[in-house]
C-alpha atoms as a printed R data frame, in Angstrom:
    type eleno elety resid chain resno      x      y       z
1   ATOM     1    CA   MET     A     1 26.303 99.166   5.000
2   ATOM     2    CA   SER     A     2 23.062 98.299   6.767
3   ATOM     3    CA   SER     A     3 22.438 95.463   4.274
4   ATOM     4    CA   LEU     A     4 25.942 94.100   4.850
5   ATOM     5    CA   ASP     A     5 25.439 94.280   8.602
6   ATOM     6    CA   GLU     A     6 22.150 92.390   8.236
7   ATOM     7    CA   PHE     A     7 23.896 89.682   6.178
8   ATOM     8    CA   ARG     A     8 26.532 89.221   8.872
9   ATOM     9    CA   LYS     A     9 23.881 88.922  11.570
10  ATOM    10    CA   CYS     A    10 21.770 86.481   9.536
11  ATOM    11    CA   PRO     A    11 24.018 84.572   7.083
12  ATOM    12    CA   ARG     A    12 22.281 83.005   4.111
13  ATOM    13    CA   GLY     A    13 23.160 80.697   1.277
14  ATOM    14    CA   ASN     A    14 22.981 77.106   0.044
15  ATOM    15    CA   LEU     A    15 25.187 74.130   0.913
16  ATOM    16    CA   ARG     A    16 25.436 70.717  -0.770
17  ATOM    17    CA   ILE     A    17 27.166 67.997   1.251
18  ATOM    18    CA   THR     A    18 27.877 64.354   0.384
19  ATOM    19    CA   VAL     A    19 28.079 61.981   3.365
20  ATOM    20    CA   THR     A    20 27.942 58.276   4.193
21  ATOM    21    CA   ASP     A    21 24.856 56.758   5.812
22  ATOM    22    CA   GLU     A    22 26.645 55.874   9.035
23  ATOM    23    CA   SER     A    23 28.331 59.285   9.454
24  ATOM    24    CA   LEU     A    24 24.951 60.956   9.033
25  ATOM    25    CA   GLY     A    25 23.009 58.588  11.270
26  ATOM    26    CA   PHE     A    26 25.447 58.352  14.154
27  ATOM    27    CA   PHE     A    27 27.258 61.705  14.217
28  ATOM    28    CA   LEU     A    28 25.908 64.489  12.008
29  ATOM    29    CA   ARG     A    29 22.134 64.259  12.292
30  ATOM    30    CA   PRO     A    30 21.608 65.989  15.665
31  ATOM    31    CA   ARG     A    31 24.182 68.669  14.821
32  ATOM    32    CA   ILE     A    32 22.485 69.373  11.493
33  ATOM    33    CA   ALA     A    33 19.194 70.017  13.276
34  ATOM    34    CA   ASP     A    34 20.886 72.520  15.597
35  ATOM    35    CA   PHE     A    35 22.694 74.146  12.667
36  ATOM    36    CA   LEU     A    36 19.494 74.741  10.691
37  ATOM    37    CA   LYS     A    37 17.724 76.180  13.732
38  ATOM    38    CA   SER     A    38 20.635 78.562  14.354
39  ATOM    39    CA   TYR     A    39 20.813 79.741  10.728
40  ATOM    40    CA   PRO     A    40 17.295 79.782   9.238
41  ATOM    41    CA   GLU     A    41 18.475 81.535   6.053
42  ATOM    42    CA   ILE     A    42 20.915 78.731   5.145
43  ATOM    43    CA   SER     A    43 19.563 75.807   3.097
44  ATOM    44    CA   LEU     A    44 21.305 72.437   3.286
45  ATOM    45    CA   GLU     A    45 21.131 69.555   0.810
46  ATOM    46    CA   VAL     A    46 22.582 66.244   2.030
47  ATOM    47    CA   SER     A    47 23.315 63.350  -0.331
48  ATOM    48    CA   THR     A    48 24.222 59.930   1.109
49  ATOM    49    CA   ASP     A    49 26.724 58.049  -1.025
50  ATOM    50    CA   LEU     A    50 29.558 55.593  -0.415
51  ATOM    51    CA   ARG     A    51 31.384 56.532  -3.636
52  ATOM    52    CA   LEU     A    52 34.681 58.382  -3.464
53  ATOM    53    CA   ILE     A    53 33.598 61.211  -5.720
54  ATOM    54    CA   ASP     A    54 35.213 64.427  -6.904
55  ATOM    55    CA   ILE     A    55 33.108 66.844  -4.882
56  ATOM    56    CA   VAL     A    56 34.031 69.816  -7.094
57  ATOM    57    CA   ASP     A    57 33.085 68.053 -10.344
58  ATOM    58    CA   GLU     A    58 29.770 66.904  -8.869
59  ATOM    59    CA   GLY     A    59 28.853 70.284  -7.418
60  ATOM    60    CA   PHE     A    60 29.250 69.656  -3.698
61  ATOM    61    CA   ASP     A    61 30.635 72.160  -1.218
62  ATOM    62    CA   ALA     A    62 32.009 69.473   1.099
63  ATOM    63    CA   GLY     A    63 32.004 65.766   1.856
64  ATOM    64    CA   VAL     A    64 32.266 63.446   4.861
65  ATOM    65    CA   ARG     A    65 34.247 60.191   4.656
66  ATOM    66    CA   LEU     A    66 36.568 58.140   6.863
67  ATOM    67    CA   GLY     A    67 39.765 60.125   7.343
68  ATOM    68    CA   GLU     A    68 41.924 57.593   5.480
69  ATOM    69    CA   LEU     A    69 39.780 58.048   2.355
70  ATOM    70    CA   VAL     A    70 39.951 61.856   2.130
71  ATOM    71    CA   THR     A    71 41.627 63.104  -1.041
72  ATOM    72    CA   GLN     A    72 45.022 64.712  -0.538
73  ATOM    73    CA   GLY     A    73 45.073 68.484  -0.831
74  ATOM    74    CA   MET     A    74 41.667 68.972   0.782
75  ATOM    75    CA   ILE     A    75 41.120 70.806   4.040
76  ATOM    76    CA   SER     A    76 39.985 68.106   6.466
77  ATOM    77    CA   VAL     A    77 38.286 68.459   9.856
78  ATOM    78    CA   PRO     A    78 37.382 65.518  12.161
79  ATOM    79    CA   VAL     A    79 33.653 65.225  12.890
80  ATOM    80    CA   SER     A    80 33.798 62.006  14.938
81  ATOM    81    CA   PRO     A    81 36.156 60.096  17.208
82  ATOM    82    CA   ASP     A    82 38.249 57.333  15.645
83  ATOM    83    CA   ILE     A    83 36.155 54.320  14.637
84  ATOM    84    CA   PRO     A    84 36.802 50.819  16.030
85  ATOM    85    CA   PHE     A    85 35.882 47.997  13.638
86  ATOM    86    CA   ALA     A    86 34.546 44.612  14.697
87  ATOM    87    CA   VAL     A    87 33.953 41.154  13.246
88  ATOM    88    CA   VAL     A    88 30.502 40.026  14.321
89  ATOM    89    CA   GLY     A    89 28.200 37.066  13.866
90  ATOM    90    CA   SER     A    90 24.758 36.221  15.193
91  ATOM    91    CA   SER     A    91 24.175 33.834  18.064
92  ATOM    92    CA   THR     A    92 22.221 31.708  15.565
93  ATOM    93    CA   TYR     A    93 25.221 31.514  13.225
94  ATOM    94    CA   PHE     A    94 27.544 30.402  16.007
95  ATOM    95    CA   LYS     A    95 25.254 27.525  16.941
96  ATOM    96    CA   SER     A    96 26.541 25.733  13.846
97  ATOM    97    CA   HIS     A    97 29.952 27.407  13.345
98  ATOM    98    CA   ALA     A    98 33.038 27.554  15.545
99  ATOM    99    CA   VAL     A    99 34.122 30.922  16.893
100 ATOM   100    CA   PRO     A   100 37.196 32.076  14.887
101 ATOM   101    CA   LYS     A   101 40.302 32.426  17.027
102 ATOM   102    CA   THR     A   102 42.611 34.138  14.503
103 ATOM   103    CA   PRO     A   103 42.104 36.017  11.208
104 ATOM   104    CA   ALA     A   104 43.410 32.943   9.347
105 ATOM   105    CA   SER     A   105 40.454 30.888  10.597
106 ATOM   106    CA   LEU     A   106 38.054 33.192   8.705
107 ATOM   107    CA   HIS     A   107 38.680 31.031   5.626
108 ATOM   108    CA   GLU     A   108 36.379 28.470   7.265
109 ATOM   109    CA   HIS     A   109 33.498 30.960   7.516
110 ATOM   110    CA   ASN     A   110 30.805 32.491   5.342
111 ATOM   111    CA   CYS     A   111 32.004 36.110   5.194
112 ATOM   112    CA   ILE     A   112 29.662 38.908   4.118
113 ATOM   113    CA   GLY     A   113 31.216 41.277   1.597
114 ATOM   114    CA   VAL     A   114 30.652 44.994   1.021
115 ATOM   115    CA   ARG     A   115 31.326 46.049  -2.563
116 ATOM   116    CA   LEU     A   116 32.868 49.506  -2.920
117 ATOM   117    CA   PRO     A   117 30.970 51.483  -5.571
118 ATOM   118    CA   THR     A   118 33.966 53.538  -6.714
119 ATOM   119    CA   HIS     A   119 36.290 50.687  -7.674
120 ATOM   120    CA   GLY     A   120 33.836 47.791  -7.734
121 ATOM   121    CA   LYS     A   121 35.993 45.725  -5.366
122 ATOM   122    CA   ILE     A   122 35.010 43.978  -2.155
123 ATOM   123    CA   TYR     A   123 36.247 45.938   0.856
124 ATOM   124    CA   PRO     A   124 39.142 44.010   2.472
125 ATOM   125    CA   TRP     A   125 39.043 43.217   6.173
126 ATOM   126    CA   ARG     A   126 42.029 44.709   7.972
127 ATOM   127    CA   PHE     A   127 43.651 43.243  11.071
128 ATOM   128    CA   ARG     A   128 46.784 43.683  13.137
129 ATOM   129    CA   GLN     A   129 48.643 40.601  14.342
130 ATOM   130    CA   LYS     A   130 52.056 40.478  16.051
131 ATOM   131    CA   GLY     A   131 52.729 44.079  15.075
132 ATOM   132    CA   LYS     A   132 51.923 43.551  11.398
133 ATOM   133    CA   ASP     A   133 48.993 44.828   9.327
134 ATOM   134    CA   LEU     A   134 47.042 42.058   7.606
135 ATOM   135    CA   LYS     A   135 44.401 42.112   4.883
136 ATOM   136    CA   PHE     A   136 41.780 39.409   4.450
137 ATOM   137    CA   GLN     A   137 39.621 39.243   1.334
138 ATOM   138    CA   PRO     A   138 36.183 38.032   2.467
139 ATOM   139    CA   VAL     A   139 34.513 35.207   0.542
140 ATOM   140    CA   GLY     A   140 30.935 34.090   1.101
141 ATOM   141    CA   GLN     A   141 27.409 33.726  -0.220
142 ATOM   142    CA   PHE     A   142 26.279 37.311   0.270
143 ATOM   143    CA   VAL     A   143 27.555 40.689  -0.942
144 ATOM   144    CA   CYS     A   144 25.906 44.096  -0.460
145 ATOM   145    CA   ASN     A   145 26.901 47.715  -1.024
146 ATOM   146    CA   ASN     A   146 26.704 49.287   2.454
147 ATOM   147    CA   VAL     A   147 27.367 48.503   6.107
148 ATOM   148    CA   PHE     A   148 23.688 48.445   7.063
149 ATOM   149    CA   GLY     A   149 23.014 45.687   4.541
150 ATOM   150    CA   ALA     A   150 25.961 43.759   5.973
151 ATOM   151    CA   ARG     A   151 24.663 44.274   9.514
152 ATOM   152    CA   ASP     A   152 21.174 43.049   8.614
153 ATOM   153    CA   ALA     A   153 22.538 39.982   6.804
154 ATOM   154    CA   CYS     A   154 24.601 39.271   9.899
155 ATOM   155    CA   LEU     A   155 21.521 39.573  12.118
156 ATOM   156    CA   ASP     A   156 19.748 37.109   9.793
157 ATOM   157    CA   GLY     A   157 22.469 34.538  10.457
158 ATOM   158    CA   ILE     A   158 23.951 34.524   6.951
159 ATOM   159    CA   GLY     A   159 27.559 34.882   8.070
160 ATOM   160    CA   LEU     A   160 30.207 37.116   9.625
161 ATOM   161    CA   ALA     A   161 30.590 40.834   8.901
162 ATOM   162    CA   TYR     A   162 33.460 43.303   9.324
163 ATOM   163    CA   ILE     A   163 31.830 46.543  10.269
164 ATOM   164    CA   PRO     A   164 32.211 49.818  12.218
165 ATOM   165    CA   LYS     A   165 31.476 48.838  15.800
166 ATOM   166    CA   ILE     A   166 29.134 51.785  16.309
167 ATOM   167    CA   VAL     A   167 26.768 50.273  13.719
168 ATOM   168    CA   VAL     A   168 26.400 47.035  15.699
169 ATOM   169    CA   GLU     A   169 27.043 48.131  19.306
170 ATOM   170    CA   GLU     A   170 23.369 47.942  20.293
171 ATOM   171    CA   HIS     A   171 23.055 44.400  18.918
172 ATOM   172    CA   ILE     A   172 26.230 43.293  20.685
173 ATOM   173    CA   GLN     A   173 24.881 44.653  23.949
174 ATOM   174    CA   ASN     A   174 21.535 42.852  23.603
175 ATOM   175    CA   GLY     A   175 23.214 39.577  22.615
176 ATOM   176    CA   LYS     A   176 21.891 39.327  19.057
177 ATOM   177    CA   LEU     A   177 25.420 39.702  17.684
178 ATOM   178    CA   ILE     A   178 28.689 38.405  19.088
179 ATOM   179    CA   SER     A   179 31.965 40.261  18.556
180 ATOM   180    CA   VAL     A   180 34.958 38.030  17.777
181 ATOM   181    CA   LEU     A   181 38.663 38.527  16.991
182 ATOM   182    CA   GLU     A   182 38.704 41.662  19.142
183 ATOM   183    CA   PRO     A   183 42.491 41.560  19.849
184 ATOM   184    CA   PHE     A   184 43.124 41.729  16.094
185 ATOM   185    CA   CYS     A   185 40.582 44.386  15.090
186 ATOM   186    CA   PRO     A   186 41.966 47.870  14.370
187 ATOM   187    CA   THR     A   187 40.667 51.347  14.985
188 ATOM   188    CA   HIS     A   188 40.337 53.460  11.836
189 ATOM   189    CA   LEU     A   189 40.574 57.226  11.545
190 ATOM   190    CA   GLY     A   190 37.193 58.769  12.296
191 ATOM   191    CA   PHE     A   191 34.944 60.596   9.869
192 ATOM   192    CA   HIS     A   192 36.322 63.842   8.459
193 ATOM   193    CA   LEU     A   193 34.528 66.707   6.775
194 ATOM   194    CA   PHE     A   194 36.614 67.839   3.816
195 ATOM   195    CA   TYR     A   195 36.375 70.635   1.263
196 ATOM   196    CA   PRO     A   196 38.526 72.421  -1.336
197 ATOM   197    CA   ARG     A   197 40.793 75.207  -0.158
198 ATOM   198    CA   HIS     A   198 39.069 77.793  -2.345
199 ATOM   199    CA   HIS     A   199 35.869 77.370  -0.255
200 ATOM   200    CA   ARG     A   200 37.539 78.413   2.992
201 ATOM   201    CA   HIS     A   201 36.017 81.929   2.894
202 ATOM   202    CA   SER     A   202 32.417 80.752   2.357
203 ATOM   203    CA   MET     A   203 30.468 81.890   5.409
204 ATOM   204    CA   PRO     A   204 27.777 79.157   5.289
205 ATOM   205    CA   LEU     A   205 30.456 76.480   4.936
206 ATOM   206    CA   SER     A   206 32.605 77.988   7.679
207 ATOM   207    CA   LEU     A   207 29.618 77.980  10.031
208 ATOM   208    CA   PHE     A   208 28.756 74.418   9.047
209 ATOM   209    CA   VAL     A   209 32.303 73.206   9.704
210 ATOM   210    CA   GLU     A   210 32.288 74.895  13.110
211 ATOM   211    CA   GLU     A   211 28.992 73.191  14.024
212 ATOM   212    CA   MET     A   212 30.018 69.713  12.794
213 ATOM   213    CA   LYS     A   213 33.590 69.417  14.056
214 ATOM   214    CA   VAL     A   214 34.489 67.432  17.151
215 ATOM   215    CA   LYS     A   215 34.437 69.768  20.106
Protein backbone atom coordinates (compact mmCIF):
# COMPACT_ATOMS: atom_id res chain seq x y z
CA MET A 1 0.00 0.00 0.00
CA SER A 2 2.86 2.38 0.75
CA SER A 3 4.37 1.69 -2.70
CA LEU A 4 1.02 2.38 -4.37
CA ASP A 5 0.66 5.60 -2.40
CA GLU A 6 4.17 6.64 -3.49
CA PHE A 7 3.27 5.95 -7.14
CA ARG A 8 0.19 8.15 -6.89
CA LYS A 9 2.20 10.98 -5.35
CA CYS A 10 5.00 10.69 -7.93
CA PRO A 11 3.60 9.20 -11.18
CA ARG A 12 6.13 7.62 -13.51
CA GLY A 13 6.20 6.18 -16.98
CA ASN A 14 7.09 6.89 -20.60
CA LEU A 15 5.15 8.79 -23.26
CA ARG A 16 5.71 8.97 -27.03
CA ILE A 17 3.93 11.81 -28.83
CA THR A 18 3.90 12.74 -32.53
CA VAL A 19 3.35 16.44 -33.27
CA THR A 20 3.77 18.97 -36.07
CA ASP A 21 6.59 21.52 -35.98
CA GLU A 22 4.27 24.49 -35.67
CA SER A 23 2.11 22.97 -32.90
CA LEU A 24 5.26 22.25 -30.91
CA GLY A 25 6.95 25.59 -31.52
CA PHE A 26 3.99 27.87 -30.95
CA PHE A 27 1.80 26.05 -28.41
CA LEU A 28 3.24 22.97 -26.71
CA ARG A 29 6.85 23.83 -25.97
CA PRO A 30 6.40 25.97 -22.83
CA ARG A 31 3.76 23.60 -21.45
CA ILE A 32 6.04 20.60 -21.99
CA ALA A 33 8.75 22.26 -19.91
CA ASP A 34 6.29 22.83 -17.06
CA PHE A 35 4.98 19.27 -17.37
CA LEU A 36 8.43 17.69 -17.06
CA LYS A 37 9.29 19.86 -14.06
CA SER A 38 6.04 18.85 -12.34
CA TYR A 39 6.51 15.12 -13.01
CA PRO A 40 10.24 14.28 -12.89
CA GLU A 41 9.57 10.52 -13.07
CA ILE A 42 7.77 10.78 -16.44
CA SER A 43 9.90 10.61 -19.60
CA LEU A 44 8.60 12.18 -22.81
CA GLU A 45 9.67 11.47 -26.38
CA VAL A 46 8.42 13.94 -29.01
CA SER A 47 8.60 13.21 -32.74
CA THR A 48 7.83 16.00 -35.24
CA ASP A 49 6.12 14.74 -38.37
CA LEU A 50 3.56 16.08 -40.83
CA ARG A 51 2.38 12.60 -41.87
CA LEU A 52 -1.08 11.42 -40.91
CA ILE A 53 0.10 8.24 -39.25
CA ASP A 54 -1.61 5.43 -37.36
CA ILE A 55 -0.32 6.28 -33.90
CA VAL A 56 -1.11 2.81 -32.53
CA ASP A 57 0.75 0.98 -35.33
CA GLU A 58 3.77 3.25 -34.93
CA GLY A 59 3.92 2.98 -31.15
CA PHE A 60 2.79 6.45 -30.10
CA ASP A 61 0.59 7.19 -27.11
CA ALA A 62 -0.90 10.32 -28.67
CA GLY A 63 -0.60 12.77 -31.53
CA VAL A 64 -1.21 16.46 -32.23
CA ARG A 65 -2.67 17.61 -35.57
CA LEU A 66 -5.14 20.20 -36.84
CA GLY A 67 -8.59 19.23 -35.60
CA GLU A 68 -9.95 18.57 -39.10
CA LEU A 69 -7.25 15.93 -39.66
CA VAL A 70 -7.85 13.86 -36.51
CA THR A 71 -8.93 10.29 -37.23
CA GLN A 72 -12.53 9.50 -36.34
CA GLY A 73 -12.99 7.40 -33.23
CA MET A 74 -10.11 9.01 -31.34
CA ILE A 75 -10.53 11.00 -28.16
CA SER A 76 -9.62 14.56 -29.14
CA VAL A 77 -8.77 17.54 -26.93
CA PRO A 78 -8.03 21.08 -28.24
CA VAL A 79 -4.54 22.35 -27.35
CA SER A 80 -4.73 25.66 -29.24
CA PRO A 81 -7.26 28.24 -30.37
CA ASP A 82 -8.60 27.96 -33.92
CA ILE A 83 -5.97 28.83 -36.53
CA PRO A 84 -6.46 31.65 -39.06
CA PHE A 85 -4.68 31.08 -42.39
CA ALA A 86 -3.19 33.82 -44.55
CA VAL A 87 -1.86 34.32 -48.07
CA VAL A 88 1.38 36.26 -47.81
CA GLY A 89 4.08 37.61 -50.08
CA SER A 90 7.23 39.62 -49.46
CA SER A 91 7.46 43.34 -50.10
CA THR A 92 10.17 42.47 -52.64
CA TYR A 93 7.81 40.15 -54.52
CA PHE A 94 5.09 42.79 -54.72
CA LYS A 95 7.47 45.29 -56.29
CA SER A 96 7.13 43.32 -59.52
CA HIS A 97 3.72 41.62 -59.04
CA ALA A 98 0.24 43.04 -58.58
CA VAL A 99 -1.53 42.43 -55.29
CA PRO A 100 -4.21 39.73 -55.87
CA LYS A 101 -7.73 40.99 -55.27
CA THR A 102 -9.63 37.68 -55.43
CA PRO A 103 -8.65 33.98 -55.19
CA ALA A 104 -9.12 33.70 -58.98
CA SER A 105 -6.27 36.17 -59.55
CA LEU A 106 -3.83 33.73 -57.90
CA HIS A 107 -3.48 32.04 -61.30
CA GLU A 108 -1.29 35.01 -62.27
CA HIS A 109 1.12 34.39 -59.38
CA ASN A 110 4.01 32.13 -58.46
CA CYS A 111 2.43 30.08 -55.66
CA ILE A 112 4.57 28.10 -53.22
CA GLY A 113 3.32 24.56 -52.65
CA VAL A 114 3.53 22.33 -49.58
CA ARG A 115 3.53 18.64 -50.44
CA LEU A 116 1.68 16.44 -47.94
CA PRO A 117 3.84 13.44 -47.03
CA THR A 118 0.93 11.06 -46.42
CA HIS A 119 -0.74 11.31 -49.82
CA GLY A 120 2.01 12.99 -51.82
CA LYS A 121 -0.33 15.76 -53.00
CA ILE A 122 0.14 19.51 -52.84
CA TYR A 123 -1.97 20.99 -50.05
CA PRO A 124 -4.88 22.94 -51.61
CA TRP A 125 -5.50 26.54 -50.59
CA ARG A 126 -8.97 26.97 -49.13
CA PHE A 127 -11.03 30.15 -49.34
CA ARG A 128 -14.57 31.30 -48.70
CA GLN A 129 -16.25 33.60 -51.22
CA LYS A 130 -19.91 34.68 -51.29
CA GLY A 131 -20.80 32.00 -48.76
CA LYS A 132 -19.15 29.18 -50.71
CA ASP A 133 -16.02 27.16 -49.92
CA LEU A 134 -13.40 27.28 -52.67
CA LYS A 135 -10.26 25.25 -53.29
CA PHE A 136 -7.28 26.54 -55.26
CA GLN A 137 -4.49 24.22 -56.35
CA PRO A 138 -1.26 26.24 -56.14
CA VAL A 139 1.13 26.17 -59.09
CA GLY A 140 4.61 27.67 -59.03
CA GLN A 141 8.36 27.17 -59.18
CA PHE A 142 8.89 26.00 -55.62
CA VAL A 143 7.50 23.14 -53.52
CA CYS A 144 8.56 22.12 -50.00
CA ASN A 145 7.26 19.74 -47.34
CA ASN A 146 6.49 22.01 -44.36
CA VAL A 147 5.14 25.45 -43.53
CA PHE A 148 8.50 26.79 -42.35
CA GLY A 149 10.05 26.05 -45.73
CA ALA A 150 7.13 27.83 -47.39
CA ARG A 151 7.55 30.81 -45.05
CA ASP A 152 11.27 31.09 -45.77
CA ALA A 153 10.74 30.84 -49.54
CA CYS A 154 8.16 33.59 -49.19
CA LEU A 155 10.61 35.76 -47.26
CA ASP A 156 13.15 35.19 -50.06
CA GLY A 157 10.69 36.65 -52.57
CA ILE A 158 10.03 33.43 -54.49
CA GLY A 159 6.25 33.75 -54.45
CA LEU A 160 3.07 33.66 -52.39
CA ALA A 161 2.38 31.17 -49.59
CA TYR A 162 -0.80 29.96 -47.88
CA ILE A 163 0.16 29.41 -44.30
CA PRO A 164 -1.05 29.45 -40.67
CA LYS A 165 -1.00 33.12 -39.73
CA ILE A 166 0.78 32.44 -36.44
CA VAL A 167 3.83 31.25 -38.41
CA VAL A 168 4.16 34.58 -40.24
CA GLU A 169 2.61 37.08 -37.79
CA GLU A 170 5.97 38.51 -36.71
CA HIS A 171 7.02 39.09 -40.33
CA ILE A 172 3.70 40.73 -41.17
CA GLN A 173 4.12 43.07 -38.22
CA ASN A 174 7.66 44.09 -39.22
CA GLY A 175 6.67 44.60 -42.86
CA LYS A 176 8.76 41.83 -44.40
CA LEU A 177 5.60 39.99 -45.46
CA ILE A 178 2.29 41.40 -46.65
CA SER A 179 -0.99 39.61 -46.00
CA VAL A 180 -3.44 39.62 -48.93
CA LEU A 181 -6.91 38.21 -49.66
CA GLU A 182 -7.82 38.54 -45.98
CA PRO A 183 -11.62 38.70 -46.56
CA PHE A 184 -11.43 35.29 -48.26
CA CYS A 185 -9.09 33.47 -45.87
CA PRO A 186 -10.71 30.97 -43.48
CA THR A 187 -10.03 29.98 -39.91
CA HIS A 188 -9.29 26.28 -39.45
CA LEU A 189 -9.93 24.16 -36.37
CA GLY A 190 -7.02 24.51 -33.97
CA PHE A 191 -4.54 21.82 -33.00
CA HIS A 192 -5.98 18.84 -31.13
CA LEU A 193 -4.24 16.23 -29.03
CA PHE A 194 -5.75 12.85 -29.85
CA TYR A 195 -5.31 9.32 -28.54
CA PRO A 196 -7.05 5.92 -28.64
CA ARG A 197 -9.85 5.28 -26.18
CA HIS A 198 -8.03 2.36 -24.57
CA HIS A 199 -5.34 4.80 -23.30
CA ARG A 200 -7.80 6.87 -21.28
CA HIS A 201 -6.75 5.28 -17.96
CA SER A 202 -3.00 5.86 -18.44
CA MET A 203 -1.93 8.20 -15.65
CA PRO A 204 1.04 9.79 -17.49
CA LEU A 205 -1.13 10.43 -20.54
CA SER A 206 -4.00 11.78 -18.45
CA LEU A 207 -1.63 14.21 -16.75
CA PHE A 208 -0.13 15.21 -20.09
CA VAL A 209 -3.55 15.89 -21.61
CA GLU A 210 -4.50 18.02 -18.60
CA GLU A 211 -1.29 20.07 -18.94
CA MET A 212 -1.58 20.56 -22.73
CA LYS A 213 -5.27 21.33 -23.18
CA VAL A 214 -6.57 24.85 -23.69
CA LYS A 215 -7.46 26.27 -20.32
